[in-house]
Coordinates of C-alpha atoms in Angstrom, one line a residue:
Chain A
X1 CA 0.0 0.0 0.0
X2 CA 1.5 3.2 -1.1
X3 CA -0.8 6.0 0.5
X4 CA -1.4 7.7 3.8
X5 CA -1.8 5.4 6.7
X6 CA -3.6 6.3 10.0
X7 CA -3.8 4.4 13.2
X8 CA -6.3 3.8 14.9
X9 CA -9.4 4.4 12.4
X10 CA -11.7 5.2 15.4
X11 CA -10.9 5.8 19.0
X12 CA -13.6 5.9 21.9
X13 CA -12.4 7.1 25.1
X14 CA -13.5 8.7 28.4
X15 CA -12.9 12.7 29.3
X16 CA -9.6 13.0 30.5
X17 CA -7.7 10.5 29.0
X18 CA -4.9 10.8 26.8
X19 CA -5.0 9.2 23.0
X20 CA -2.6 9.1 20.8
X21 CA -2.8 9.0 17.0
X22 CA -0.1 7.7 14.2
X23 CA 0.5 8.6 10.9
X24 CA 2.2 7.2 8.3
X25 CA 2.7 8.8 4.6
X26 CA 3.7 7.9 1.7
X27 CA 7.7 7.3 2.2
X28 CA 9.4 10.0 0.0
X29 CA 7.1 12.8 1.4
X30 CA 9.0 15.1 2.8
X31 CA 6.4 17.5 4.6
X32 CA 3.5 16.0 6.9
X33 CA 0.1 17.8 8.1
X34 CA -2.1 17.1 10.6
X35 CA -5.9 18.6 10.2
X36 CA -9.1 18.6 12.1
X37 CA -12.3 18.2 11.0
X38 CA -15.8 17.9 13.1
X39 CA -18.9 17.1 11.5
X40 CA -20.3 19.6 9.1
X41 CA -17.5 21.2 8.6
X42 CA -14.2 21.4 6.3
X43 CA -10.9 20.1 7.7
X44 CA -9.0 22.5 9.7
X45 CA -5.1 22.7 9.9
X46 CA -3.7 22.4 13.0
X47 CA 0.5 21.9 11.9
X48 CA 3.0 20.4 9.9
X49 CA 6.4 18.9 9.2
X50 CA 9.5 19.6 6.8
X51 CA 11.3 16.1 8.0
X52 CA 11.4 16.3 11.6
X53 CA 11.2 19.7 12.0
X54 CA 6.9 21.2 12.7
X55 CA 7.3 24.5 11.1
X56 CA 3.8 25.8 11.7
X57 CA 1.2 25.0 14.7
X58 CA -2.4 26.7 14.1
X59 CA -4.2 28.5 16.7
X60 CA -6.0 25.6 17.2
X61 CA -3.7 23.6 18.5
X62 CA -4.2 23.9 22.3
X63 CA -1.5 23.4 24.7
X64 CA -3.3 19.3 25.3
X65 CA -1.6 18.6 22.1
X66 CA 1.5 17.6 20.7
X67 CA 2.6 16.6 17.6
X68 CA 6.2 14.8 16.9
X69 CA 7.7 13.3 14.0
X70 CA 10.9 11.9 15.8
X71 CA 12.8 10.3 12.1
X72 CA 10.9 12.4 9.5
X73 CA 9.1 9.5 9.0
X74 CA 6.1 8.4 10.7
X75 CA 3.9 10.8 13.0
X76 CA 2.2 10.6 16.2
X77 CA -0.7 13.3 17.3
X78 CA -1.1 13.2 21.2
X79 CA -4.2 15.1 22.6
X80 CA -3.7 14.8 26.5
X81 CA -6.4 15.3 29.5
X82 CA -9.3 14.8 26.5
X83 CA -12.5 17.2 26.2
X84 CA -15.8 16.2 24.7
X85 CA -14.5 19.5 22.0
X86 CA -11.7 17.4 20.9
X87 CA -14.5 14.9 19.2
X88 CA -13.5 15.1 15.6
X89 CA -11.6 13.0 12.6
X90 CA -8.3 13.5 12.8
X91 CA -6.5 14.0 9.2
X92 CA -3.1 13.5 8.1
X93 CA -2.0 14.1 4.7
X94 CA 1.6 14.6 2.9
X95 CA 2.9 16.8 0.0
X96 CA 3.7 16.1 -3.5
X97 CA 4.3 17.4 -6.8
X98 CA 1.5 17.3 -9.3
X99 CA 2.5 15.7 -12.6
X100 CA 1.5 17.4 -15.7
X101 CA -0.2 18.8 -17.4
X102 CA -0.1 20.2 -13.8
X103 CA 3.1 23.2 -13.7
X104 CA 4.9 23.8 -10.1
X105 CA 1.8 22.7 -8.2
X106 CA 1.6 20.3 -5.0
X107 CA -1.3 18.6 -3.7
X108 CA -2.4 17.0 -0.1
X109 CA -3.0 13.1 0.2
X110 CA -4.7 12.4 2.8
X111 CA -5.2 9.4 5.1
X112 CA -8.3 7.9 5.7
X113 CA -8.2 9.5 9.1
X114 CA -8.8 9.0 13.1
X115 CA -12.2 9.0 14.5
X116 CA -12.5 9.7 17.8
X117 CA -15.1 10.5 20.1
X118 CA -14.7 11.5 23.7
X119 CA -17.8 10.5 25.4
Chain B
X1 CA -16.6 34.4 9.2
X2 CA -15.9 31.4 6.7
X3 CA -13.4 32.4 4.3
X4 CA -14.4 30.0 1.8
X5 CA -18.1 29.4 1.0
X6 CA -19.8 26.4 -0.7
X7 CA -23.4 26.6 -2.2
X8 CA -25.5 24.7 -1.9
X9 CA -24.8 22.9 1.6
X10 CA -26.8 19.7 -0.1
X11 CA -27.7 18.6 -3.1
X12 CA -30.3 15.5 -4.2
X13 CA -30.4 15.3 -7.8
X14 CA -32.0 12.3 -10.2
X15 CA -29.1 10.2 -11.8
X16 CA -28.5 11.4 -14.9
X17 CA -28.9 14.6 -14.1
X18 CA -26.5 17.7 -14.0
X19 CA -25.3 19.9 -11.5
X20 CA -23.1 22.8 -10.2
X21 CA -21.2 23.6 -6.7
X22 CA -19.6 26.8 -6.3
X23 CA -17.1 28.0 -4.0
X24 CA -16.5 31.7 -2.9
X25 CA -14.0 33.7 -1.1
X26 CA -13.5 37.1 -0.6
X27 CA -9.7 36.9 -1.2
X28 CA -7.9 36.0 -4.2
X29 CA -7.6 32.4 -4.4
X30 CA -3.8 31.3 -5.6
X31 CA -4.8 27.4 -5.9
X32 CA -8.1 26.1 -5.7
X33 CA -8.3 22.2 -4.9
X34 CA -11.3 20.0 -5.2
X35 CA -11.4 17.1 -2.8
X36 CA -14.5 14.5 -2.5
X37 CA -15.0 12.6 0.7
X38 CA -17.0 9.7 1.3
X39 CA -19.1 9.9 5.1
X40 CA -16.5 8.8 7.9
X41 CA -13.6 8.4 5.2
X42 CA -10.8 10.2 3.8
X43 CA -10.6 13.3 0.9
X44 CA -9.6 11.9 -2.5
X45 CA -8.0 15.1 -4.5
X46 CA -10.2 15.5 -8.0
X47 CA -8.5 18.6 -9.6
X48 CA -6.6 22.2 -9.0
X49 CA -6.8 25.0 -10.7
X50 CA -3.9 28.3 -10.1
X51 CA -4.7 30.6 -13.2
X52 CA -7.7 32.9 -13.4
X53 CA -10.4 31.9 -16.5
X54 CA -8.9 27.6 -16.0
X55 CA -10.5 24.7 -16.4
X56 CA -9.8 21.4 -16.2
X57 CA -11.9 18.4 -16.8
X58 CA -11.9 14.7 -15.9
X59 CA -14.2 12.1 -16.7
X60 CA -17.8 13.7 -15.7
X61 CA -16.7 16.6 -13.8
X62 CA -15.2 20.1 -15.0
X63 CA -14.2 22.5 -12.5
X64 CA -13.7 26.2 -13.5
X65 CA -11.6 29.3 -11.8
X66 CA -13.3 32.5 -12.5
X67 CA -10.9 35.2 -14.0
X68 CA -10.2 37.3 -10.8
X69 CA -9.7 34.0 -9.1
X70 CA -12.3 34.5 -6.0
X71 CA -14.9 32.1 -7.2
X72 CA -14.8 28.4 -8.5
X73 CA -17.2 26.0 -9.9
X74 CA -17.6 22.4 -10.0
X75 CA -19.8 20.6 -12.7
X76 CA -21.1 17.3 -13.1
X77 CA -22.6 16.0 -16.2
X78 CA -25.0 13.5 -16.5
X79 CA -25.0 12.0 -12.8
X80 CA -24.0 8.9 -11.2
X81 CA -24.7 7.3 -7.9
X82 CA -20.9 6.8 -7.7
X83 CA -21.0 10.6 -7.5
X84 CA -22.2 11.0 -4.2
X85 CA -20.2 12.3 -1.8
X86 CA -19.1 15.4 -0.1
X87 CA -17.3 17.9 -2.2
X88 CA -15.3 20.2 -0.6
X89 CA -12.9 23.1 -1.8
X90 CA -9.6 24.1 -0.3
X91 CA -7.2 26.8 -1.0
X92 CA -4.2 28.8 -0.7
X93 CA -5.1 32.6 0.5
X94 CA -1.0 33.2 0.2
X95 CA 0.7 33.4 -2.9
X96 CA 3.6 31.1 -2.2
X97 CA 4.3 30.3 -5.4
X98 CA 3.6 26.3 -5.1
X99 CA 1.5 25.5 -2.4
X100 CA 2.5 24.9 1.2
X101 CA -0.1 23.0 1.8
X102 CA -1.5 25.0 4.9
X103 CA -5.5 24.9 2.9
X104 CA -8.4 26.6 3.9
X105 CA -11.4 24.5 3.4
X106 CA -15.3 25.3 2.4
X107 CA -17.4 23.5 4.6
X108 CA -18.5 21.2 1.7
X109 CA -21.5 20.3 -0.3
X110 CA -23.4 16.8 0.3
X111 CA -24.3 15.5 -3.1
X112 CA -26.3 12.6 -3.1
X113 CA -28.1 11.1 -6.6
X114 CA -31.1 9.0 -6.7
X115 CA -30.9 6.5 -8.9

């Protein structure tokens, strides 16, 4: 399988507990995002990586979470002390170049993403 | 305020049928993705358009950029059960010059098609 692994699909857990999320993209990806999205709505961005290095955190990205992509490879997403807000599908997606007749443009794979509820 | 809106929020149309989504922003838009997602799944890129007055076309669907790039369609032609989904727009409000892929997403449009 060559696309965007995420681990686990769906998550249930209780308010207050910590979960963590994996991602895994395609291998010569350099750059890594995480997104947000609750129901109804678009994904939101919440940060990314350049290798190992997370160049950008959103607003969003409370002070519960944390984000670390250790060997510029895979990608966990922790969200610590849960909150029934958290509740969402958790998206991760890497960056490539378009192939023609695309000219200079990228475009976001995404994983089939992390459910989880907080009940 | 949303910086990028879809019309209509839902969509039933009769199979065979065709239809139009738009997507809006107030700000130039310096690439303009389509994306579909299937309930509870992941977004599976359809097309991108960067220069004002595009558009591109694959199978069924042809998405256009308008010329001052703040206002993008998608069309389907002659609809397919296999073309329900959500469609949702993303873009780059910053002219990087390729995108970083930091989107801003519409909130989508639910198409579903009776058959």
């Amino acid at each position: 399988d060559t696309g965007v692994s995420q681990d686990p699909r769906h998550k249930i857990t209780k308010r207050g507990q910590n979960v963590t999320f994996r991602c895994d993209p395609i291998s010569e990806h350099n750059r890594l995002y995480w997104y947000r999205q609750t129901l109804g709505q678009g994904p939101e961005f919440l940060t990314y990586f350049q290798n190992e290095a997370q160049l950008e955190k959103s607003r969003l990205l409370s002070d519960r979470f944390s984000a670390e992509r250790p060997k510029g490879s895979f990608s966990t997403l922790e969200i610590q002390r849960t909150e029934q807000g958290d509740s969402a599908m958790y998206l991760c997606a890497s960056l490539s170049n378009l192939p023609p007749p695309y000219s200079g443009a990228n475009v976001l794979t995404f994983g089939a993403g992390s459910r989880l509820t907080v009940l | 305020s949303q910086e990028l809106e879809q019309s209509p929020q839902s969509l039933i149309v009769q199979e065979g049928k065709n239809l139009t989504i738009n997507c809006t922003s107030s700000k130039t838009l310096y690439g303009l993705y389509w994306y579909k997602q299937k309930y509870g799944e992941g977004l599976i890129f359809l097309m991108m358009l960067q220069k004002g007055g595009e558009e591109k076309s694959h199978e069924k669907i042809t998405a256009k950029l308008d010329e001052k790039k703040q206002q993008s369609s998608l069309h389907i032609t002659a609809s397919q059960p296999s073309h329900a989904g959500i469609y949702l727009c993303g873009a780059d409000l910053m002219n990087y010059g390729g995108s970083q892929g930091n989107l801003i997403f519409g909130k989508g449009t639910k198409l579903s098609v009776k058959p």
